[in-house]
Tab-separated table of C-alpha atoms and ligand atoms in Angstrom:
chain	number	residue	atom	x	y	z
P	1067	MET	CA	0.000	0.000	0.000
P	1068	THR	CA	1.436	3.428	-0.952
P	1069	ASP	CA	1.685	6.213	1.621
P	1070	LEU	CA	-1.030	8.082	-0.259
P	1071	THR	CA	-3.379	5.095	-0.190
P	1072	ALA	CA	-2.802	4.743	3.558
P	1073	TYR	CA	-3.476	8.479	3.967
P	1074	ARG	CA	-6.671	8.208	1.895
P	1075	ASN	CA	-7.913	5.238	3.924
P	1076	ALA	CA	-7.285	6.979	7.253
P	1077	ALA	CA	-8.901	10.210	6.013
P	1078	ARG	CA	-11.898	8.313	4.658
P	1079	ALA	CA	-12.374	6.482	7.958
P	1080	TRP	CA	-12.238	9.751	9.920
P	1081	ILE	CA	-14.606	11.517	7.494
P	1082	GLU	CA	-17.108	8.656	7.543
P	1083	SER	CA	-17.073	8.662	11.354
P	1084	ARG	CA	-18.248	12.314	11.212
P	1085	VAL	CA	-21.056	11.969	8.653
P	1086	ALA	CA	-23.836	11.323	11.175
P	1087	GLU	CA	-22.979	14.453	13.175
P	1088	PHE	CA	-22.053	16.872	10.373
P	1089	GLY	CA	-23.150	15.430	7.014
P	1090	ARG	CA	-25.923	16.506	4.637
P	1091	ASP	CA	-28.723	14.796	6.607
P	1092	ALA	CA	-27.602	16.320	9.926
P	1093	ARG	CA	-27.940	19.797	8.387
P	1094	ARG	CA	-31.494	19.379	7.118
P	1095	GLY	CA	-33.923	21.799	8.774
P	1096	LEU	CA	-31.265	23.841	10.623
P	1097	SER	CA	-31.525	27.628	10.680
P	1098	PRO	CA	-28.628	29.554	9.046
P	1099	ALA	CA	-27.226	30.376	12.522
P	1100	GLU	CA	-27.432	26.728	13.643
P	1101	ASP	CA	-25.818	25.541	10.434
P	1102	LEU	CA	-22.955	28.015	10.836
P	1103	GLU	CA	-22.448	26.819	14.413
P	1104	LEU	CA	-22.398	23.214	13.175
P	1105	GLY	CA	-19.791	24.307	10.616
P	1106	ARG	CA	-17.631	25.867	13.326
P	1107	ARG	CA	-17.870	22.639	15.360
P	1108	TYR	CA	-16.908	20.581	12.308
P	1109	LEU	CA	-13.855	22.773	11.674
P	1110	ARG	CA	-12.768	22.432	15.317
P	1111	ALA	CA	-13.083	18.635	15.087
P	1112	LYS	CA	-11.113	18.649	11.835
P	1113	TYR	CA	-8.379	20.823	13.356
P	1114	GLU	CA	-8.057	18.557	16.356
P	1115	ALA	CA	-7.879	15.465	14.139
P	1116	GLY	CA	-5.014	16.987	12.088
P	1117	TYR	CA	-6.919	17.480	8.847
P	1118	SER	CA	-6.868	21.305	8.731
P	1119	GLY	CA	-4.377	23.312	6.693
P	1120	ILE	CA	-3.031	20.012	5.345
P	1121	SER	CA	-0.590	21.687	2.932
P	1122	TRP	CA	0.180	24.715	5.170
P	1123	PRO	CA	3.454	24.974	7.109
P	1124	LYS	CA	3.298	23.569	10.650
P	1125	GLU	CA	4.241	26.927	12.204
P	1126	ASN	CA	1.000	28.347	10.793
P	1127	GLY	CA	-1.155	25.642	12.329
P	1128	GLY	CA	-0.976	23.368	9.294
P	1129	GLN	CA	0.209	19.811	8.749
P	1130	GLY	CA	3.218	20.500	6.489
P	1131	LEU	CA	2.066	17.929	3.903
P	1132	SER	CA	1.820	18.340	0.126
P	1133	PRO	CA	-1.116	19.555	-2.041
P	1134	THR	CA	-1.647	15.912	-2.999
P	1135	GLU	CA	-2.671	14.939	0.533
P	1136	LYS	CA	-4.897	18.010	0.699
P	1137	LEU	CA	-6.627	17.129	-2.574
P	1138	THR	CA	-6.973	13.531	-1.423
P	1139	PHE	CA	-8.713	14.624	1.793
P	1140	ASP	CA	-10.893	17.218	0.032
P	1141	ARG	CA	-11.986	14.693	-2.573
P	1142	GLU	CA	-13.341	12.409	0.164
P	1143	GLU	CA	-14.825	15.282	2.180
P	1144	ILE	CA	-16.682	16.810	-0.793
P	1145	LEU	CA	-18.950	13.733	-1.004
P	1146	HIS	CA	-20.797	14.303	2.258
P	1147	GLY	CA	-22.069	17.894	2.181
P	1148	PHE	CA	-20.363	18.982	5.413
P	1149	PRO	CA	-20.944	22.642	6.429
P	1150	THR	CA	-17.614	23.901	5.074
P	1151	GLU	CA	-18.782	26.544	2.604
P	1152	TYR	CA	-18.603	29.412	5.147
P	1153	PHE	CA	-14.843	28.890	5.436
P	1154	SER	CA	-13.943	28.017	1.854
P	1155	ILE	CA	-12.997	31.544	0.735
P	1156	SER	CA	-11.368	32.369	4.089
P	1157	LEU	CA	-9.057	29.346	4.127
P	1158	GLY	CA	-8.739	29.184	0.351
P	1159	MET	CA	-7.120	32.545	-0.338
P	1160	PRO	CA	-7.273	35.477	2.158
P	1161	VAL	CA	-5.612	33.682	5.080
P	1162	PRO	CA	-2.832	32.062	2.986
P	1163	ILE	CA	-1.979	35.418	1.339
P	1164	MET	CA	-1.999	37.168	4.735
P	1165	LEU	CA	0.427	34.500	5.993
P	1166	ARG	CA	2.823	35.246	3.122
P	1167	TYR	CA	2.978	38.998	3.686
P	1168	LEU	CA	2.527	39.847	7.369
P	1169	PRO	CA	5.116	39.547	10.136
P	1170	ASP	CA	5.077	36.527	12.502
P	1171	GLY	CA	3.006	36.380	15.706
P	1172	TRP	CA	-0.378	37.951	15.081
P	1173	LYS	CA	-0.716	36.233	11.731
P	1174	GLN	CA	-0.275	32.753	13.267
P	1175	GLU	CA	-2.980	33.511	15.843
P	1176	ARG	CA	-5.348	34.551	13.032
P	1177	ALA	CA	-4.471	31.487	10.957
P	1178	ILE	CA	-5.235	29.073	13.788
P	1179	ALA	CA	-8.472	30.923	14.617
P	1180	ALA	CA	-9.477	30.608	10.950
P	1181	LEU	CA	-8.507	26.930	10.748
P	1182	ARG	CA	-10.631	26.240	13.836
P	1183	GLY	CA	-13.569	28.087	12.287
P	1184	ASP	CA	-13.553	30.717	15.071
P	1185	GLU	CA	-12.822	33.547	12.620
P	1186	ILE	CA	-13.741	34.060	8.977
P	1187	TRP	CA	-12.051	36.167	6.282
P	1188	CYS	CA	-13.590	37.439	3.061
P	1189	GLN	CA	-12.132	38.588	-0.248
P	1190	LEU	CA	-13.110	42.104	-1.318
P	1191	PHE	CA	-12.061	42.300	-4.959
P	1192	SER	CA	-15.128	42.686	-7.221
P	1193	GLU	CA	-17.001	45.950	-7.608
P	1194	PRO	CA	-20.024	47.053	-9.662
P	1195	ALA	CA	-17.732	47.951	-12.601
P	1196	ALA	CA	-14.847	45.568	-11.876
P	1197	GLY	CA	-15.430	41.826	-11.867
P	1198	SER	CA	-13.794	40.074	-14.782
P	1199	ASP	CA	-11.566	43.120	-15.196
P	1200	LEU	CA	-10.298	43.494	-11.633
P	1201	ALA	CA	-7.903	46.284	-12.623
P	1202	ALA	CA	-10.935	48.503	-13.400
P	1203	LEU	CA	-11.813	48.877	-9.705
P	1204	ARG	CA	-12.683	52.305	-8.301
P	1205	THR	CA	-12.569	51.987	-4.498
P	1206	ARG	CA	-10.072	54.677	-3.459
P	1207	ALA	CA	-7.307	54.432	-0.864
P	1208	ILE	CA	-5.762	57.818	-0.035
P	1209	GLN	CA	-2.832	58.015	2.354
P	1210	ASP	CA	-3.030	60.580	5.156
P	1211	PRO	CA	0.374	62.345	4.975
P	1212	ASP	CA	0.344	63.077	8.739
P	1213	THR	CA	-0.343	59.603	10.132
P	1214	GLY	CA	0.493	57.326	7.187
P	1215	ASP	CA	-2.981	55.751	7.612
P	1216	TRP	CA	-5.002	54.963	4.493
P	1217	VAL	CA	-8.577	56.184	4.076
P	1218	LEU	CA	-10.823	53.841	2.091
P	1219	ASN	CA	-13.937	54.938	0.188
P	1220	GLY	CA	-15.976	52.905	-2.267
P	1221	GLN	CA	-18.137	49.862	-2.818
P	1222	LYS	CA	-17.418	46.174	-3.243
P	1223	LEU	CA	-19.950	43.674	-4.598
P	1224	TRP	CA	-20.610	39.909	-4.510
P	1225	THR	CA	-18.412	39.480	-1.430
P	1226	SER	CA	-19.059	35.922	-0.243
P	1227	TRP	CA	-19.650	35.571	3.521
P	1228	ALA	CA	-18.815	39.258	4.236
P	1229	HIS	CA	-21.776	39.316	6.665
P	1230	LEU	CA	-20.017	36.664	8.774
P	1231	ALA	CA	-16.457	37.863	8.275
P	1232	ASP	CA	-14.152	39.236	10.948
P	1233	TYR	CA	-11.486	40.346	8.455
P	1234	GLY	CA	-11.118	40.790	4.732
P	1235	VAL	CA	-8.463	41.339	2.096
P	1236	ILE	CA	-9.111	44.266	-0.217
P	1237	VAL	CA	-7.622	45.892	-3.304
P	1238	ALA	CA	-8.104	49.645	-3.796
P	1239	ARG	CA	-6.923	52.340	-6.190
P	1240	SER	CA	-4.156	54.384	-4.607
P	1241	ASP	CA	-3.018	56.192	-7.784
P	1242	PRO	CA	-5.504	56.950	-10.586
P	1243	GLY	CA	-2.801	58.766	-12.606
P	1244	VAL	CA	-1.026	55.605	-13.847
P	1245	ALA	CA	-2.076	52.613	-15.983
P	1246	LYS	CA	-4.923	50.723	-14.327
P	1247	HIS	CA	-2.853	47.705	-13.210
P	1248	ARG	CA	-0.155	49.840	-11.651
P	1249	GLY	CA	-2.224	52.120	-9.406
P	1250	LEU	CA	-3.615	49.515	-6.994
P	1251	THR	CA	-2.627	48.690	-3.398
P	1252	TYR	CA	-3.610	45.669	-1.297
P	1253	PHE	CA	-4.592	45.699	2.412
P	1254	TRP	CA	-6.278	43.640	5.063
P	1255	VAL	CA	-9.240	45.250	6.768
P	1256	ASP	CA	-11.129	44.700	10.018
P	1257	MET	CA	-14.727	44.115	8.915
P	1258	LYS	CA	-15.992	45.564	12.222
P	1259	ALA	CA	-14.096	48.885	11.723
P	1260	PRO	CA	-16.148	52.122	11.753
P	1261	GLY	CA	-17.400	53.000	8.252
P	1262	VAL	CA	-17.761	49.391	6.977
P	1263	THR	CA	-21.363	48.507	6.029
P	1264	VAL	CA	-22.348	45.036	4.809
P	1265	ARG	CA	-25.650	44.493	2.973
P	1266	PRO	CA	-26.603	40.950	1.976
P	1267	VAL	CA	-27.868	40.338	-1.583
P	1268	THR	CA	-30.525	37.644	-1.945
P	1269	LEU	CA	-29.915	35.321	-4.905
P	1270	ALA	CA	-32.576	33.631	-7.063
P	1271	ALA	CA	-32.764	30.478	-4.902
P	1272	GLY	CA	-33.322	32.559	-1.746
P	1273	ASP	CA	-29.848	32.272	-0.201
P	1274	ALA	CA	-27.983	35.435	0.715
P	1275	HIS	CA	-24.325	34.551	1.104
P	1276	VAL	CA	-23.047	37.333	-1.145
P	1277	ASN	CA	-23.016	40.974	-0.104
P	1278	GLU	CA	-22.528	44.577	-1.063
P	1279	VAL	CA	-19.899	46.150	1.170
P	1280	TYR	CA	-19.529	49.918	1.545
P	1281	PHE	CA	-16.428	51.721	2.812
P	1282	ASP	CA	-17.020	55.256	4.082
P	1283	ASP	CA	-13.836	56.937	5.315
P	1284	VAL	CA	-12.552	53.666	6.772
P	1285	ARG	CA	-9.107	54.315	8.274
P	1286	ILE	CA	-6.546	51.569	8.124
P	1287	PRO	CA	-2.946	51.777	9.344
P	1288	ASP	CA	-0.133	51.353	6.826
P	1289	ALA	CA	0.888	48.191	8.745
P	1290	GLN	CA	-2.213	46.570	7.216
P	1291	ARG	CA	-0.771	46.922	3.716
P	1292	LEU	CA	0.225	43.679	1.965
P	1293	GLY	CA	2.944	44.270	-0.613
P	1294	PRO	CA	4.228	47.540	-2.047
P	1295	VAL	CA	2.211	50.694	-2.689
P	1296	GLY	CA	1.060	50.378	-6.315
P	1297	GLY	CA	1.808	46.624	-6.299
P	1298	GLY	CA	-1.712	45.489	-5.389
P	1299	PHE	CA	-2.530	43.923	-8.738
P	1300	GLY	CA	0.401	41.525	-8.395
P	1301	VAL	CA	-0.663	40.525	-4.872
P	1302	ALA	CA	-4.239	40.044	-6.121
P	1303	MET	CA	-3.030	37.729	-8.909
P	1304	GLU	CA	-0.921	35.820	-6.386
P	1305	THR	CA	-4.030	35.480	-4.186
P	1306	LEU	CA	-6.073	34.084	-7.054
P	1307	ILE	CA	-3.547	31.408	-7.952
P	1308	ILE	CA	-2.786	30.210	-4.404
P	1309	GLU	CA	-5.291	27.400	-4.698
P	1310	ARG	CA	-3.904	26.279	-8.037
P	1311	TYR	CA	-5.908	23.140	-8.090
P	1312	SER	CA	-8.822	22.317	-5.845
P	1313	ALA	CA	-10.826	19.138	-5.428
P	1314	THR	CA	-13.565	18.964	-8.003
P	1315	ASP	CA	-16.818	17.174	-8.229
P	1316	PRO	CA	-17.616	16.033	-11.796
P	1317	ALA	CA	-21.285	16.740	-10.950
P	1318	ALA	CA	-20.212	20.379	-10.245
P	1319	ASN	CA	-22.002	20.317	-6.915
P	1320	GLY	CA	-25.282	19.208	-8.399
P	1321	PRO	CA	-27.039	15.838	-7.966
P	1322	SER	CA	-25.033	12.827	-9.118
P	1323	ILE	CA	-25.577	10.633	-12.183
P	1324	ALA	CA	-26.580	7.817	-9.792
P	1325	ARG	CA	-29.336	10.105	-8.548
P	1326	ALA	CA	-30.503	10.832	-12.113
P	1327	ILE	CA	-30.677	7.087	-12.839
P	1328	ALA	CA	-32.530	6.380	-9.585
P	1329	ASP	CA	-35.055	9.173	-10.266
P	1330	ALA	CA	-35.641	8.107	-13.880
P	1331	THR	CA	-36.125	4.510	-12.708
P	1332	ARG	CA	-38.681	5.560	-10.101
P	1333	MET	CA	-40.619	7.953	-12.329
P	1334	THR	CA	-43.154	6.519	-14.736
P	1335	ARG	CA	-45.093	7.654	-17.790
P	1336	ASP	CA	-48.022	5.614	-19.157
P	1337	GLY	CA	-47.146	2.890	-16.673
P	1338	ARG	CA	-43.526	2.513	-17.821
P	1339	ALA	CA	-40.382	3.630	-16.017
P	1340	LEU	CA	-38.830	6.662	-17.729
P	1341	ILE	CA	-35.467	4.951	-17.749
P	1342	GLU	CA	-36.914	2.550	-20.338
P	1343	ASP	CA	-37.214	5.463	-22.773
P	1344	GLY	CA	-34.138	5.484	-25.018
P	1345	ARG	CA	-34.128	9.306	-25.173
P	1346	VAL	CA	-33.912	9.545	-21.369
P	1347	ARG	CA	-31.136	6.968	-21.274
P	1348	GLU	CA	-29.266	8.795	-24.009
P	1349	ARG	CA	-29.351	12.150	-22.189
P	1350	ILE	CA	-28.145	10.605	-18.949
P	1351	ALA	CA	-25.435	8.620	-20.753
P	1352	ARG	CA	-24.156	11.723	-22.565
P	1353	ASN	CA	-23.925	13.574	-19.266
P	1354	PHE	CA	-22.115	10.621	-17.730
P	1355	ALA	CA	-19.610	10.578	-20.614
P	1356	THR	CA	-18.801	14.252	-20.042
P	1357	GLN	CA	-18.403	13.686	-16.292
P	1358	ALA	CA	-16.090	10.737	-16.968
P	1359	ALA	CA	-13.928	12.961	-19.211
P	1360	LEU	CA	-13.812	15.619	-16.470
P	1361	ALA	CA	-12.792	13.001	-13.916
P	1362	ALA	CA	-9.955	11.985	-16.266
P	1363	ILE	CA	-8.767	15.606	-16.546
P	1364	HIS	CA	-8.823	15.869	-12.771
P	1365	ARG	CA	-6.917	12.603	-12.369
P	1366	ARG	CA	-4.271	13.853	-14.782
P	1367	ALA	CA	-3.867	17.061	-12.766
P	1368	LEU	CA	-3.526	15.013	-9.581
P	1369	LEU	CA	-0.847	12.837	-11.177
P	1370	SER	CA	1.121	15.888	-12.322
P	1371	LEU	CA	0.974	17.248	-8.764
P	1372	GLU	CA	2.192	13.904	-7.431
P	1373	ALA	CA	5.028	14.033	-9.961
P	1374	GLY	CA	6.009	17.463	-8.591
P	1375	THR	CA	4.852	19.559	-11.559
P	1376	GLN	CA	2.026	22.102	-11.644
P	1377	PRO	CA	-1.143	21.272	-13.600
P	1378	GLY	CA	-1.784	23.738	-16.429
P	1379	SER	CA	-4.948	25.607	-17.347
P	1380	GLU	CA	-7.139	22.473	-17.435
P	1381	GLY	CA	-8.971	23.815	-14.349
P	1382	ALA	CA	-10.609	26.314	-16.760
P	1383	ILE	CA	-11.956	23.438	-18.886
P	1384	HIS	CA	-13.165	21.582	-15.806
P	1385	LYS	CA	-15.074	24.541	-14.415
P	1386	LEU	CA	-16.539	25.650	-17.731
P	1387	VAL	CA	-17.779	22.213	-18.765
P	1388	SER	CA	-18.834	20.819	-15.385
P	1389	VAL	CA	-21.160	23.681	-14.414
P	1390	ARG	CA	-22.768	23.781	-17.872
P	1391	ASN	CA	-23.182	19.999	-17.725
P	1392	ARG	CA	-24.855	20.224	-14.317
P	1393	GLN	CA	-27.187	22.961	-15.557
P	1394	ARG	CA	-28.144	20.876	-18.604
P	1395	LEU	CA	-28.830	17.670	-16.632
P	1396	SER	CA	-30.797	19.571	-13.962
P	1397	GLU	CA	-32.965	21.195	-16.630
P	1398	PHE	CA	-33.597	17.820	-18.265
P	1399	MET	CA	-34.514	16.147	-14.964
P	1400	ILE	CA	-36.927	19.005	-14.142
P	1401	ASP	CA	-38.431	18.626	-17.586
P	1402	ILE	CA	-39.136	14.886	-17.344
P	1403	GLN	CA	-40.807	15.327	-13.963
P	1404	GLY	CA	-43.523	17.461	-15.542
P	1405	VAL	CA	-45.256	20.000	-13.290
P	1406	SER	CA	-43.864	18.469	-10.091
P	1407	GLY	CA	-40.347	19.262	-11.363
P	1408	VAL	CA	-40.800	22.934	-10.568
P	1409	GLN	CA	-42.139	22.393	-7.048
P	1410	TRP	CA	-40.020	24.519	-4.733
P	1411	ASN	CA	-38.553	23.055	-1.562
P	1412	GLU	CA	-36.787	25.636	0.587
P	1413	GLN	CA	-34.985	22.987	2.596
P	1414	ALA	CA	-33.509	21.293	-0.457
P	1415	THR	CA	-29.881	21.673	-1.455
P	1416	ARG	CA	-28.370	21.874	-4.926
P	1417	LYS	CA	-26.797	18.469	-4.386
P	1418	ASP	CA	-30.093	16.690	-3.814
P	1419	ASP	CA	-32.712	18.666	-5.714
P	1420	TRP	CA	-32.836	19.273	-9.471
P	1421	ALA	CA	-34.755	22.579	-9.239
P	1422	THR	CA	-32.356	24.038	-6.648
P	1423	SER	CA	-29.404	22.827	-8.668
P	1424	TRP	CA	-30.766	24.431	-11.845
P	1425	LEU	CA	-31.567	27.729	-10.131
P	1426	THR	CA	-28.119	28.034	-8.550
P	1427	ALA	CA	-26.115	26.951	-11.615
P	1428	PRO	CA	-25.964	30.435	-13.237
P	1429	THR	CA	-24.017	31.920	-10.302
P	1430	GLY	CA	-21.657	28.963	-10.607
P	1431	ARG	CA	-21.078	30.017	-14.212
P	1432	ILE	CA	-20.075	33.519	-13.060
P	1433	ALA	CA	-18.225	33.142	-9.734
P	1434	GLY	CA	-14.536	32.348	-9.962
P	1435	GLY	CA	-14.385	33.285	-13.654
P	1436	ALA	CA	-17.372	33.748	-15.974
P	1437	ASP	CA	-17.778	31.260	-18.850
P	1438	GLU	CA	-16.543	33.757	-21.432
P	1439	MET	CA	-13.420	34.525	-19.387
P	1440	LEU	CA	-12.694	30.803	-19.116
P	1441	LEU	CA	-13.117	30.507	-22.880
P	1442	ASN	CA	-10.553	33.321	-23.243
P	1443	THR	CA	-8.166	31.410	-20.935
P	1444	ILE	CA	-8.624	28.227	-22.953
P	1445	ALA	CA	-8.143	30.134	-26.230
P	1446	GLU	CA	-4.991	31.939	-25.112
P	1447	ARG	CA	-3.251	29.462	-22.790
P	1448	ILE	CA	-4.287	26.075	-24.123
P	1449	LEU	CA	-4.858	26.769	-27.820
P	1450	GLY	CA	-2.205	29.503	-28.067
P	1451	LEU	CA	-4.522	31.926	-29.880
P	1452	PRO	CA	-3.673	35.653	-29.914
P	1453	GLN	CA	-4.560	37.768	-26.860
P	1454	ASP	CA	-7.890	39.545	-26.660
P	1455	HIS	CA	-7.978	43.192	-27.869
P	1456	ARG	CA	-7.051	45.434	-24.889
P	1457	PRO	CA	-7.541	49.077	-25.960
P	1458	ASP	CA	-6.919	50.487	-22.443
P	1459	LYS	CA	-3.497	48.855	-22.074
P	1460	GLY	CA	-0.969	51.384	-20.735
P	1461	VAL	CA	-3.518	54.244	-20.613
P	1462	PRO	CA	-3.610	56.147	-17.259
P	1463	PHE	CA	-6.731	55.045	-15.351
P	1464	ASN	CA	-8.142	58.569	-15.113
P	1465	GLU	CA	-7.996	58.924	-18.930
P	1466	ILE	CA	-10.086	55.766	-19.580
P	1467	PRO	CA	-13.692	56.768	-20.406
P	1468	GLY	CA	-15.851	55.784	-17.345
W	2324	FAD	C1	-21.913	33.507	-6.080
W	2324	FAD	C2	-20.802	34.504	-6.298
W	2324	FAD	C3	-19.832	34.668	-5.322
W	2324	FAD	C4	-18.810	35.611	-5.499
W	2324	FAD	N1	-17.899	35.806	-4.485
W	2324	FAD	C5	-16.970	36.779	-4.615
W	2324	FAD	C6	-16.076	37.081	-3.527
W	2324	FAD	O1	-16.120	36.468	-2.455
W	2324	FAD	N2	-15.199	38.098	-3.681
W	2324	FAD	C7	-15.107	38.813	-4.842
W	2324	FAD	O2	-14.267	39.704	-4.919
W	2324	FAD	N3	-15.943	38.560	-5.893
W	2324	FAD	C8	-16.862	37.566	-5.796
W	2324	FAD	N4	-17.730	37.305	-6.850
W	2324	FAD	C9	-17.646	38.134	-8.055
W	2324	FAD	C10	-17.126	37.414	-9.257
W	2324	FAD	O3	-15.732	37.225	-9.156
W	2324	FAD	C11	-17.518	38.264	-10.471
W	2324	FAD	O4	-18.947	38.270	-10.527
W	2324	FAD	C12	-16.950	37.725	-11.747
W	2324	FAD	O5	-15.564	37.954	-11.772
W	2324	FAD	C13	-17.596	38.372	-12.977
W	2324	FAD	O6	-17.536	39.746	-12.880
W	2324	FAD	P1	-18.841	40.674	-13.106
W	2324	FAD	O7	-19.969	40.060	-12.335
W	2324	FAD	O8	-18.431	42.089	-12.802
W	2324	FAD	O9	-19.171	40.538	-14.624
W	2324	FAD	P2	-18.499	41.351	-15.817
W	2324	FAD	O10	-17.027	41.380	-15.677
W	2324	FAD	O11	-19.237	42.647	-15.954
W	2324	FAD	O12	-18.856	40.411	-17.010
W	2324	FAD	C14	-20.206	40.245	-17.433
W	2324	FAD	C15	-20.194	39.384	-18.665
W	2324	FAD	O13	-19.532	40.122	-19.703
W	2324	FAD	C16	-18.763	39.261	-20.499
W	2324	FAD	N5	-17.346	39.678	-20.516
W	2324	FAD	C17	-16.734	40.561	-19.678
W	2324	FAD	N6	-15.427	40.701	-20.002
W	2324	FAD	C18	-15.212	39.899	-21.084
W	2324	FAD	C19	-14.062	39.602	-21.868
W	2324	FAD	N7	-12.879	40.190	-21.649
W	2324	FAD	N8	-14.212	38.690	-22.858
W	2324	FAD	C20	-15.404	38.095	-23.103
W	2324	FAD	N9	-16.519	38.342	-22.405
W	2324	FAD	C21	-16.433	39.230	-21.405
W	2324	FAD	C22	-18.970	37.895	-19.945
W	2324	FAD	O14	-20.082	37.358	-20.609
W	2324	FAD	C23	-19.386	38.084	-18.531
W	2324	FAD	O15	-20.165	37.010	-18.102
W	2324	FAD	C24	-18.744	36.364	-6.707
W	2324	FAD	C25	-19.709	36.182	-7.703
W	2324	FAD	C26	-20.732	35.271	-7.508
W	2324	FAD	C27	-21.757	35.112	-8.588
């Protein structure tokens, strides 16, 4: 048995021992506050069992193992619907980037608090006019010449879990007189500081985990700057590639193929199971074929990590195709259920309900890179096609028409 197989077996045994207390069924019917509390308890249990920060250095509360062990654990964990979503941004990017840039001491305390689920960080990048094009952001950071403090003014948008967050990482424009990528500076911010207002945005399926965040004369000391003045775009790019490869679910967080087969076997039309209809079987089989191809891409990335090399841009293919595939299968499964397919169940999750899955798929096609941006990545980095037209390249930000 290889070391990795032994690690997988031990992780699987620990995860399975926690399903009854923290898994999908345990969460059914909980209020948002109760579910968050369950999530915090799960993270504490995970920390104590040595499965938190698997690939982080030990001095930061991690386990000092490789990304392969982390992916192996995550791949097992993803199957059970544990309440981990509140912490995914926090532990995915803001805390690791903070650990790279801030001096020792305080940062380790924050990291351990985040690993234990006691504190949450958010990522304040996107704005109303700056999502795909992060360098277009308008939130201003002006340095007070007397104190060296920075004064933040502006609005962020779509900030996941900002309403629960204790801290956030933020990029702001510190110099509008230079090209858009060069006038940005990166900070961490206390989300409870005076002048920070968080307003949840309710999404189509009724959940409100994304927020608008307003900054009105929020003062932050220069010690909260990460990286050089004017170097914020580079730190932001570094933040976005920290989690180079994360565990993926070929069903893209929707119901599984096994579920589609079970439902089509149970459902009948004119006294016959729907699964007996060749057209139904064909649609499910096509979806399965795509998922199998995605699983192969993921396996290849895992093998390149194990071999010590970095996977390439195949993550873009995985995300683009898997979410579209989930949306397509969900729509089809709603369709074959007839009227009952559109019955709304507030307690349902996107993993176990076709309507919820379908309604939440569009945000999955936007967050973390919209479809068209992923197509650009595939065109430029995988197919080697010429770069997109960028007419504002090198133009000072304040000369770009607003
Ligand atoms: C559920 C959810 C959670 C999110 N969480 C966070 C978070 O925690 N922190 C954070 O900072 N942000 C977050 N975001 C924001 C997310 O990163 C942005 O929504 C995303 O980058 C797209 O930006 P946009 O919405 O401004 O769309 P735009 O950039 O305005 O794009 C709109 C559409 O225009 C097209 N388009 C734009 N540019 C191009 C181009 N160059 N080539 C081709 N087509 C183009 C595409 O069709 C795109 O879908 C979240 C978003 C969602 C939906």
